[in-house]
Amino acid sequence: MHLWTCYRNPFNLLLTVLGIVSYSTEDLFAAGVIALMVGISTLLNFHPGGALDQSGGCAEGDGEQHRHRAAGGERAGESRWLELPIDQLVPGDIIRLSAGDMIPADLRILQARDLFVAQASLTGESLPVEKVARSRDPLQQNPLECDTLCFMGTNVVSGSAQAIVFATGGRTWFGQLAGRVSEQESEPNAFQKGISRVSMLLIRFMLVMAPVVLLINGYTKGDWWEAALFALSVAVGLTPEMLPMIVTSTLARGAVKLSKQKVIVKHLDAIQNFGAMDILCTDKTGTLTQDKIVLENHTDVSGKVCERVLHAAWLNSHYQTGLKNLLDTAVLDGVELDAARGLAERWQKVDEIPFDFERRRMSVVVKEDDAAHQLICKGALQEILNVSTQVRYNGDIVPLDDTMLRRIRRVTDTLNRQGLRVVAVATKYLPAREGDYQRADESDLILEGYIAFLDPPKETTAPALKALKASGITVKILTGDSELVAAKVCHEVGLDAGEVVIGSQIEAMSDDELAALAKRTTLFARLAPLHKERIVTLLKREGHVVGFMGDGINDAPALRAADIGISVDGAVDIAREAADIILLEKSLMVLEEGVIEGRRTFANMLKYIKMTASSNFGNVFSVLVASAFLPFLRCCRCTC
């Protein structure tokens, strides 16, 4: 922290002026005491601030040492491809992408084969998204949700593609976010504004009292030089010289205590804002939830829990040889170890029909001893329905007719409204045979039921939300995820989501309309990074002390705009740089403990201000009254 930044505050500047005046009147003792107070206050502010910045920097340094190296682009030539460093890519270049590559620039997909891209660094959502050459939703307004665009800073999970570069460097989405964070002016936060108001109140009172004292003593005593010295003494007496030092030392002590509670304070002023915060805006993924996919439900077609469906899904995930995605891992973890061991011993793999994104399903063929083979197919609901002709309903095999299809839709729509991601499971018995199984064998299947997935809430989330509410803090969820998933999570943690506002609605609102809506809305979904920043800014405009908690690149503008930006040790570098406080544990419970400590620190400062102001005013008033009747001595001076 720069020494000048630590020095400049109204009290230090006022004391400096008074010290200069004292020195010019040859009152060297007073000038020395004032200079000592200013110096101690500045150094106390400088040393803890620097140490805390260094602590934050240590956390940030971890990210610097573990950067993944992005694959260089390959530019198409007349008959060959050229491998180029990232900094030599220009708009118009055509590059090739494959699994494991970091996206080196903002791209538009020209050709894609089973391309899935992880956009967690930009959106905060853990599940990869599919990218295609022809958009399935050409009217999509949020660029991050556009399925034909890839962005710098994301990475390819699977598949391959050719794409054309349309933005590089600072013109990319990533670069614009980083630039916006660095360009944002550092506005005074709520604590700095409060200190300034208190300071200016005392200064105005001093500026009124000093001339009054000068005039009264000048006219009554006739010695204007002595009256001027007495007025100066009154001005010094009204000034709480120790206030800057007390404030700084109290904040520094609070920062040390918070560090023991896994909270690293980068800026001392943030501690009071921590305690004064009345609205906390936070992301959903990883904050309210565990940031991992788990198997939430396994049902038959009527929506009843069914172990048969779970076991079939487990065999499918267990025996597939391709790269297991998050859903497969969740299925494998969803079966108890003894049951899984029994299934593996009972059923042996015969063959496999791999997953592809055209079919959006995959199948394994298993057998039990020398019995008939069983094909188990798992995939997107509509794709499974396309190859199914029968349904297992209440233990019987019945045709998949229109009536049954309506029942299926009702059940799956209910699961979707609960924010669950639904995958269908179907089976088919085939005579034992030699040879490979083909896609054509995925026909006339029997729909068994569904497996449903969710990123579950943390166990500490609900108690933490109750504690924050009891502390007078309103929690608002700002997420890039879908409104159904977010509403489901809010319901499970006891947060009343009420009316959900999505990003496309925000685009059409004026600032006044959004400000009014933001005050009464708890859940905002499908948000772009600048939507989050806008909401935080408007809540601040309405007089709230707003905190924002996030860990992704998409959260950086809102972190910078908030009164108190809160990030975590594992966050991306830009988010940590924009934050005022870094949590060593991504938990709202840690946050609630920090709020209590912040309020305790603020209460101690408030006690000192009240005590000092009342004491100084009483002393000055007593001396002022006495001076009207007693002769004034130059050495008589109020030291408060």
XYZ file of C-alpha atoms in Angstrom:
640
model
C 0.000 0.000 0.000
C 1.433 3.385 -0.949
C 2.522 5.578 1.972
C 0.623 8.597 0.615
C -2.608 6.587 0.501
C -2.140 5.702 4.169
C -1.461 9.329 5.106
C -4.261 11.138 3.319
C -7.375 11.357 5.444
C -9.134 14.462 6.764
C -7.845 14.131 10.329
C -4.226 13.677 9.324
C -4.425 16.637 6.961
C -6.078 18.786 9.635
C -3.494 17.819 12.236
C -0.731 18.620 9.771
C -2.131 22.127 9.280
C -2.420 22.622 13.039
C 1.110 21.325 13.506
C 2.442 23.816 10.961
C 0.586 26.651 12.707
C 1.959 25.549 16.088
C 5.478 25.428 14.685
C 5.116 28.874 13.142
C 4.104 30.257 16.560
C 7.176 28.629 18.117
C 5.105 26.111 20.060
C 7.584 23.339 19.274
C 6.254 20.904 21.861
C 2.726 20.977 20.411
C 4.064 20.699 16.878
C 6.182 17.688 17.861
C 3.295 15.877 19.559
C 1.019 16.438 16.557
C 3.701 15.237 14.134
C 4.217 12.116 16.257
C 0.484 11.302 16.206
C 0.304 11.704 12.428
C 3.422 9.601 11.885
C 2.286 6.743 14.125
C -1.152 6.668 12.476
C 0.326 6.585 8.973
C 2.905 3.890 9.770
C 0.335 1.702 11.532
C -1.874 1.904 8.470
C 1.061 1.273 6.136
C 2.536 -1.765 7.868
C -0.603 -3.937 8.415
C -1.922 -2.999 4.980
C 1.316 -4.045 3.322
C 1.463 -7.279 5.266
C -2.125 -8.109 4.418
C -1.609 -7.319 0.747
C 1.355 -9.664 0.867
C -0.844 -12.381 2.382
C -3.352 -11.883 -0.405
C -0.505 -11.875 -2.871
C 0.732 -15.225 -1.594
C -2.667 -16.691 -2.331
C -2.612 -15.088 -5.757
C 0.884 -16.314 -6.457
C -0.280 -19.892 -6.297
C -2.327 -19.273 -9.427
C 0.679 -17.840 -11.245
C 2.703 -21.005 -10.716
C 0.054 -23.339 -12.025
C -1.092 -21.744 -15.222
C -1.980 -24.200 -17.950
C -0.196 -23.578 -21.203
C -2.621 -23.010 -24.056
C -2.076 -24.818 -27.309
C -0.748 -22.617 -30.072
C -3.001 -21.933 -32.996
C -2.531 -23.604 -36.350
C -3.095 -21.412 -39.386
C -4.366 -22.953 -42.574
C -1.998 -22.578 -45.530
C -2.417 -23.639 -49.119
C -1.666 -27.283 -48.379
C -0.570 -27.519 -44.765
C -1.176 -26.212 -41.259
C 1.266 -23.935 -39.439
C 1.732 -24.072 -35.678
C 1.902 -20.551 -34.254
C 2.352 -18.965 -30.816
C -0.847 -17.513 -29.395
C 0.376 -13.936 -29.680
C 0.709 -14.311 -33.456
C -2.934 -15.227 -34.039
C -4.975 -12.566 -35.825
C -8.685 -12.272 -36.694
C -9.461 -14.330 -39.767
C -7.086 -17.187 -38.916
C -8.599 -20.668 -39.039
C -7.418 -22.952 -36.246
C -7.937 -26.565 -35.227
C -9.029 -27.627 -31.760
C -8.878 -30.999 -30.040
C -9.448 -32.422 -26.557
C -7.261 -30.782 -23.916
C -6.623 -27.541 -25.833
C -7.057 -24.163 -24.194
C -8.997 -21.789 -26.436
C -6.389 -19.199 -27.539
C -8.796 -16.496 -28.789
C -12.492 -15.813 -29.300
C -13.644 -18.166 -32.054
C -16.626 -18.953 -34.238
C -17.057 -22.658 -34.968
C -16.874 -23.662 -38.638
C -16.869 -27.444 -38.219
C -17.329 -29.468 -35.048
C -17.321 -33.108 -34.135
C -18.588 -33.957 -30.657
C -17.098 -30.706 -29.314
C -17.635 -30.014 -25.610
C -16.032 -26.979 -23.962
C -15.609 -26.224 -20.235
C -16.592 -22.592 -19.624
C -16.368 -22.651 -15.824
C -13.727 -19.908 -15.809
C -16.204 -17.527 -17.472
C -19.610 -18.734 -16.296
C -18.780 -20.500 -13.027
C -20.781 -23.581 -14.059
C -18.942 -26.906 -13.908
C -20.718 -28.874 -16.647
C -19.168 -28.571 -20.131
C -21.347 -27.227 -22.939
C -21.658 -28.486 -26.487
C -20.482 -26.275 -29.350
C -21.735 -26.685 -32.912
C -21.299 -25.025 -36.301
C -25.004 -24.210 -36.718
C -26.752 -22.613 -33.781
C -29.772 -24.356 -32.292
C -30.903 -21.011 -30.855
C -29.995 -18.219 -33.303
C -31.874 -15.624 -31.216
C -29.711 -16.179 -28.123
C -28.558 -12.760 -26.871
C -26.060 -13.832 -24.192
C -22.761 -14.535 -26.011
C -21.658 -17.020 -23.345
C -24.751 -19.134 -24.071
C -24.270 -19.022 -27.849
C -23.439 -22.565 -28.986
C -21.408 -21.468 -32.024
C -18.855 -19.356 -30.111
C -15.820 -20.340 -28.041
C -14.006 -17.904 -25.792
C -10.419 -17.362 -24.770
C -9.640 -18.868 -21.366
C -11.966 -21.866 -21.752
C -10.785 -25.355 -22.690
C -11.857 -28.267 -24.884
C -13.046 -31.286 -22.884
C -13.740 -33.608 -25.788
C -14.170 -33.665 -29.549
C -12.514 -31.641 -32.271
C -13.307 -28.598 -34.388
C -12.145 -26.013 -36.864
C -12.894 -22.401 -36.003
C -12.170 -18.908 -37.233
C -10.637 -16.276 -34.962
C -12.734 -13.116 -34.592
C -11.074 -11.462 -31.565
C -7.662 -11.625 -29.890
C -5.948 -10.112 -26.857
C -7.755 -7.232 -25.219
C -10.658 -7.472 -27.686
C -11.658 -10.940 -26.457
C -14.430 -11.440 -23.914
C -11.778 -12.404 -21.357
C -9.669 -9.360 -22.205
C -12.615 -6.981 -21.971
C -13.520 -8.288 -18.511
C -9.934 -7.941 -17.323
C -9.710 -4.462 -18.838
C -12.963 -3.372 -17.234
C -11.733 -4.476 -13.816
C -8.420 -2.628 -14.174
C -10.067 0.521 -15.574
C -12.697 0.844 -12.858
C -11.936 3.830 -10.679
C -11.529 3.081 -7.002
C -14.522 4.864 -5.504
C -14.677 5.455 -1.726
C -16.366 2.539 -0.015
C -19.028 2.807 2.680
C -16.484 2.911 5.518
C -14.375 5.613 3.883
C -17.500 7.676 3.233
C -18.555 7.263 6.883
C -15.159 8.306 8.230
C -15.167 11.285 5.878
C -18.619 12.344 7.117
C -17.535 12.137 10.773
C -14.309 13.963 9.992
C -16.035 16.745 8.096
C -18.625 17.138 10.872
C -15.908 17.662 13.473
C -13.938 19.924 11.145
C -17.001 22.074 10.421
C -17.704 22.335 14.141
C -14.090 23.348 14.725
C -14.226 25.932 11.931
C -17.307 27.458 13.566
C -15.955 27.398 17.130
C -12.466 28.745 16.426
C -13.626 32.086 14.904
C -16.218 32.478 17.687
C -13.504 32.001 20.317
C -11.233 34.418 18.465
C -13.886 37.151 18.337
C -15.053 36.737 21.945
C -11.554 36.767 23.426
C -10.328 39.475 21.076
C -13.107 41.889 21.999
C -13.153 41.078 25.726
C -9.388 41.000 26.275
C -8.219 43.364 23.571
C -5.191 41.148 22.849
C -5.835 39.678 19.408
C -2.547 37.762 19.263
C -3.308 35.945 22.503
C -6.888 35.402 21.305
C -5.583 33.806 18.098
C -3.382 31.431 20.096
C -6.318 30.529 22.309
C -8.529 29.890 19.247
C -5.803 27.635 17.882
C -5.727 25.746 21.176
C -9.484 25.268 21.004
C -9.175 23.933 17.444
C -6.553 21.422 18.524
C -8.610 20.489 21.559
C -11.646 19.727 19.421
C -9.606 17.477 17.145
C -9.375 13.828 18.299
C -5.676 13.485 17.501
C -5.612 9.799 18.340
C -8.567 8.890 16.114
C -6.579 7.913 12.972
C -4.206 5.820 15.055
C -7.000 4.183 17.060
C -8.992 3.391 13.907
C -5.972 1.881 12.172
C -4.810 -0.161 15.159
C -8.345 -1.450 15.788
C -8.736 -2.496 12.154
C -5.302 -4.140 12.178
C -6.175 -6.083 15.318
C -9.432 -7.187 13.702
C -7.536 -8.329 10.593
C -5.237 -10.501 12.706
C -8.218 -12.090 14.469
C -9.970 -12.708 11.145
C -6.873 -14.409 9.739
C -7.202 -16.998 12.507
C -10.740 -17.669 11.241
C -9.530 -18.395 7.681
C -10.296 -14.887 6.429
C -7.462 -12.903 4.813
C -8.079 -9.151 4.717
C -6.324 -7.391 1.827
C -7.495 -3.869 2.704
C -8.070 -2.741 6.292
C -11.117 -0.637 5.386
C -12.839 -3.841 4.290
C -13.243 -4.985 7.905
C -15.776 -2.314 8.779
C -17.607 -2.866 5.495
C -17.688 -6.541 6.404
C -19.583 -5.671 9.558
C -21.767 -2.985 7.967
C -22.819 -5.197 5.031
C -26.597 -5.548 4.805
C -26.842 -7.268 1.390
C -24.686 -10.180 0.259
C -24.804 -11.106 -3.415
C -23.265 -14.490 -4.147
C -22.880 -17.028 -6.893
C -24.611 -20.398 -6.554
C -22.078 -22.924 -7.798
C -19.483 -23.812 -5.182
C -20.859 -21.336 -2.649
C -24.324 -22.673 -1.902
C -23.544 -25.992 -3.589
C -20.720 -28.540 -3.512
C -19.665 -27.810 -7.115
C -19.992 -31.458 -8.077
C -22.689 -33.533 -9.754
C -24.406 -36.225 -7.676
C -27.158 -38.694 -8.435
C -30.251 -37.168 -6.869
C -32.970 -39.612 -7.960
C -33.584 -42.876 -9.823
C -37.175 -43.655 -10.727
C -39.319 -45.802 -12.969
C -41.478 -44.176 -15.630
C -44.181 -43.324 -13.079
C -41.728 -41.447 -10.847
C -41.325 -44.088 -8.116
C -37.848 -44.891 -6.775
C -36.572 -47.973 -8.624
C -33.363 -49.898 -7.871
C -33.630 -51.756 -11.181
C -33.093 -48.470 -13.057
C -30.134 -47.558 -10.854
C -28.444 -50.935 -11.366
C -28.930 -50.773 -15.138
C -27.429 -47.281 -15.231
C -24.497 -48.450 -13.075
C -23.711 -51.326 -15.460
C -23.825 -48.915 -18.396
C -21.435 -46.447 -16.737
C -19.166 -49.134 -15.284
C -18.538 -51.024 -18.519
C -18.166 -48.128 -20.940
C -14.565 -47.679 -22.080
C -14.772 -44.054 -23.204
C -13.975 -41.011 -21.100
C -16.357 -41.040 -18.147
C -18.084 -37.702 -17.704
C -19.385 -36.160 -14.482
C -22.734 -37.938 -14.832
C -21.099 -41.364 -15.149
C -18.976 -40.671 -12.087
C -22.088 -39.671 -10.146
C -23.855 -42.909 -11.143
C -20.879 -45.026 -10.076
C -20.726 -43.212 -6.737
C -24.482 -43.608 -6.268
C -24.373 -47.376 -5.732
C -23.090 -48.832 -2.464
C -19.824 -50.739 -2.676
C -21.284 -54.171 -1.838
C -24.079 -53.781 -4.392
C -21.610 -52.596 -7.030
C -19.320 -55.552 -6.380
C -22.276 -57.923 -6.719
C -23.355 -56.379 -10.032
C -19.832 -56.604 -11.451
C -19.552 -60.291 -10.465
C -22.998 -61.164 -11.785
C -22.827 -59.397 -15.155
C -20.001 -59.581 -17.695
C -19.458 -57.200 -20.566
C -20.016 -58.476 -24.108
C -19.739 -55.365 -26.269
C -20.243 -51.619 -26.380
C -21.820 -49.095 -28.738
C -19.912 -45.855 -27.988
C -21.490 -42.508 -27.314
C -21.646 -39.890 -30.040
C -23.303 -36.487 -30.102
C -25.465 -37.277 -33.083
C -27.271 -40.102 -31.256
C -26.736 -38.560 -27.776
C -26.795 -41.978 -26.161
C -24.488 -44.932 -25.520
C -25.066 -48.638 -24.925
C -23.308 -51.584 -23.379
C -24.204 -55.232 -23.885
C -23.869 -57.516 -20.869
C -24.653 -61.132 -20.092
C -25.413 -63.187 -17.006
C -23.565 -66.533 -17.247
C -24.506 -68.030 -20.630
C -27.958 -66.479 -20.737
C -29.295 -64.055 -23.321
C -27.546 -60.751 -23.792
C -28.979 -57.546 -22.392
C -28.433 -54.209 -24.108
C -28.522 -51.247 -21.682
C -28.882 -47.835 -23.282
C -28.515 -44.511 -21.474
C -28.924 -41.036 -22.946
C -31.033 -37.951 -23.533
C -34.738 -38.565 -22.972
C -35.911 -37.709 -26.478
C -33.198 -39.820 -28.098
C -34.143 -42.820 -25.955
C -37.828 -42.332 -26.741
C -36.976 -42.289 -30.456
C -35.694 -45.881 -30.266
C -38.168 -47.237 -27.679
C -41.430 -49.011 -28.431
C -42.344 -50.314 -24.970
C -42.329 -49.193 -21.348
C -41.937 -51.060 -18.062
C -44.917 -49.715 -16.125
C -45.870 -51.064 -12.670
C -43.880 -54.222 -13.381
C -45.530 -54.926 -16.740
C -44.286 -54.324 -20.281
C -46.774 -52.063 -22.066
C -46.707 -50.309 -25.461
C -45.344 -46.777 -25.704
C -48.526 -45.125 -26.967
C -49.696 -41.526 -26.801
C -51.280 -41.961 -23.376
C -48.081 -43.388 -21.935
C -46.034 -40.691 -23.644
C -48.111 -37.996 -21.912
C -47.505 -39.692 -18.550
C -43.788 -39.796 -19.255
C -43.780 -36.106 -20.140
C -45.585 -35.195 -16.914
C -43.039 -37.054 -14.782
C -39.976 -35.726 -16.597
C -41.346 -32.171 -16.684
C -41.790 -32.361 -12.909
C -38.172 -33.476 -12.511
C -36.991 -30.693 -14.803
C -38.947 -28.084 -12.845
C -37.103 -29.286 -9.756
C -33.863 -28.285 -11.452
C -32.750 -31.854 -12.123
C -30.906 -33.006 -15.216
C -32.779 -36.076 -16.483
C -31.209 -39.017 -18.316
C -33.322 -41.924 -19.567
C -32.435 -45.626 -19.235
C -33.748 -48.358 -21.546
C -32.998 -52.056 -22.018
C -33.464 -54.832 -24.537
C -32.881 -58.585 -24.372
C -31.151 -60.167 -27.358
C -30.261 -63.759 -28.173
C -26.634 -64.571 -27.396
C -24.522 -64.177 -30.501
C -20.985 -63.723 -31.741
C -19.843 -60.539 -33.423
C -20.083 -56.821 -32.894
C -23.181 -54.920 -31.941
C -24.066 -51.896 -34.071
C -26.229 -48.787 -33.788
C -29.028 -50.651 -35.545
C -29.362 -52.838 -32.444
C -30.558 -49.769 -30.536
C -34.169 -50.280 -31.572
C -37.398 -51.573 -30.040
C -36.069 -50.759 -26.564
C -37.995 -50.941 -23.296
C -37.936 -47.651 -21.374
C -37.078 -48.531 -17.763
C -37.023 -45.119 -16.115
C -34.843 -42.124 -15.387
C -31.834 -41.048 -13.397
C -31.686 -37.414 -12.293
C -28.678 -35.329 -11.262
C -28.065 -32.199 -9.237
C -25.213 -30.142 -7.808
C -26.319 -30.516 -4.154
C -26.163 -27.818 -1.477
C -23.450 -27.910 1.164
C -24.492 -29.072 4.605
C -23.370 -25.755 6.077
C -25.351 -23.602 3.643
C -28.761 -23.642 5.340
C -27.407 -22.894 8.872
C -25.166 -20.167 7.456
C -28.079 -18.506 5.644
C -30.119 -18.551 8.858
C -27.215 -17.009 10.760
C -26.753 -14.303 8.124
C -30.472 -13.525 8.202
C -30.366 -13.299 11.997
C -27.503 -10.828 11.609
C -29.653 -8.624 9.377
C -28.007 -9.577 6.085
C -30.144 -10.217 3.010
C -28.694 -12.844 0.669
C -29.270 -12.557 -3.080
C -28.205 -15.224 -5.588
C -26.635 -14.037 -8.849
C -25.894 -17.021 -11.081
C -25.259 -17.843 -14.702
C -27.076 -21.165 -14.300
C -30.672 -21.837 -15.331
C -33.520 -20.510 -13.226
C -34.938 -24.003 -12.591
C -31.697 -25.366 -11.148
C -31.083 -22.234 -9.088
C -34.640 -22.196 -7.708
C -34.329 -25.859 -6.703
C -31.134 -25.158 -4.758
C -32.685 -22.121 -3.069
C -35.660 -24.209 -1.976
C -33.406 -26.904 -0.496
C -31.401 -24.425 1.593
C -34.484 -22.626 2.884
C -34.101 -19.496 0.767
C -37.386 -18.151 -0.607
C -36.550 -17.479 -4.261
C -39.880 -15.858 -5.094
C -39.968 -14.279 -8.542
C -36.890 -15.202 -10.600
C -35.348 -12.560 -12.874
C -33.207 -13.681 -15.822
C -30.546 -11.871 -17.806
C -32.670 -11.201 -20.879
C -35.204 -9.321 -18.714
C -32.454 -7.177 -17.209
C -31.299 -6.110 -20.674
C -34.667 -4.468 -21.317
C -34.833 -2.553 -18.002
C -33.767 0.974 -17.170
C -31.565 1.574 -14.130
C -34.505 2.827 -12.058
C -36.645 -0.197 -12.949
C -33.832 -2.629 -12.185
C -32.971 -0.886 -8.906
C -36.554 -1.243 -7.691
C -36.667 -4.874 -8.819
C -33.267 -5.733 -7.332
C -34.341 -4.660 -3.844
C -37.234 -7.136 -3.740
C -35.745 -9.995 -5.803
C -33.731 -12.828 -4.275
C -32.739 -14.912 -7.303
C -31.215 -13.725 -10.585
C -30.389 -16.411 -13.175
C -28.753 -16.698 -16.604
C -26.679 -13.600 -15.890
C -23.753 -12.292 -17.886
C -20.832 -10.750 -15.931
C -21.928 -7.171 -16.593
C -25.446 -7.976 -15.347
C -23.952 -8.854 -11.958
C -21.937 -5.646 -11.859
C -24.989 -3.580 -12.753
C -27.125 -5.139 -10.009
C -24.433 -4.556 -7.369
C -23.930 -0.944 -8.466
C -27.654 -0.160 -8.335
C -28.062 -1.730 -4.887
C -25.218 0.498 -3.665
C -26.947 3.491 -5.226
C -30.008 2.718 -3.104
C -27.936 3.170 0.069
C -27.088 -0.453 0.861
C -23.661 -1.730 1.887
C -23.259 -4.521 -0.652
C -20.919 -7.490 -0.526
C -20.299 -9.777 -3.477
C -18.816 -13.267 -3.264
C -17.404 -14.912 -6.388
C -14.397 -16.788 -7.715
C -14.565 -16.681 -11.517
C -13.472 -14.297 -14.222
C -17.154 -13.567 -14.736
C -17.379 -12.310 -11.145
C -14.479 -9.830 -11.320
C -16.459 -6.705 -12.395
C -19.020 -7.235 -9.614
C -16.250 -7.886 -7.073
C -14.675 -4.561 -7.966
C -18.008 -2.703 -7.887
C -19.098 -4.008 -4.460
C -18.370 -2.271 -1.150
C -16.782 -5.517 -0.036
C -15.495 -7.970 -2.650
C -15.087 -11.500 -1.278
C -13.234 -14.262 -3.085
C -11.620 -17.585 -2.157
C -8.114 -18.993 -2.186
C -8.845 -21.205 -5.197
C -10.303 -18.399 -7.322
C -8.815 -17.208 -10.601
C -6.167 -14.491 -10.390
C -8.418 -11.682 -11.649
C -11.068 -12.442 -9.015
C -8.505 -12.492 -6.200
C -6.996 -9.242 -7.433
C -10.410 -7.537 -7.469
C -11.411 -8.809 -4.007
C -10.964 -7.045 -0.659
C -11.181 -10.230 1.378
C -10.049 -13.764 0.563
C -11.605 -16.764 2.296
C -9.345 -19.760 2.803
C -12.504 -21.891 2.953
C -15.372 -21.427 0.497
C -18.150 -21.404 3.064
C -20.865 -18.964 4.048
C -20.355 -20.010 7.684
C -16.831 -18.579 7.613
C -18.339 -15.442 6.120
C -20.855 -15.104 8.937
C -18.079 -15.358 11.538
C -16.196 -12.626 9.700
C -19.254 -10.367 9.751
C -19.497 -10.694 13.539
C -15.815 -9.827 13.946
C -16.215 -6.851 11.624
C -19.105 -5.531 13.692
C -17.143 -5.996 16.903
C -14.282 -3.976 15.444
C -16.642 -1.227 14.306
C -18.294 -1.074 17.732
C -14.910 -0.511 19.385
C -14.143 2.362 17.014
C -17.565 3.895 17.595
C -17.057 3.805 21.372
C -13.805 5.714 21.037
C -15.300 8.329 18.705
C -18.249 8.973 21.046
C -16.077 9.088 24.142
C -13.447 11.354 22.596
C -15.899 13.733 20.958
C -17.918 14.227 24.149
C -14.794 14.574 26.308
C -13.093 17.045 23.991
C -16.214 19.152 23.587
C -16.744 19.262 27.357
C -13.168 20.292 28.034
C -13.145 22.959 25.340
C -16.495 24.366 26.450
C -15.295 24.551 30.075
C -12.095 26.355 29.099
C -14.048 28.688 26.817
C -16.451 29.699 29.620
C -13.615 30.089 32.104
C -11.645 32.287 29.735
C -14.372 34.907 29.877
C -13.710 35.449 33.611
C -10.094 34.396 34.093
C -6.992 35.909 32.570
C -5.762 33.812 29.633
C -2.210 32.524 29.821
C -0.363 31.575 26.669
C 0.717 28.300 28.213
C -2.893 27.386 28.997
C -3.899 24.821 26.406
C -6.503 22.104 26.221
C -4.935 18.709 25.572
C -7.648 16.193 24.917
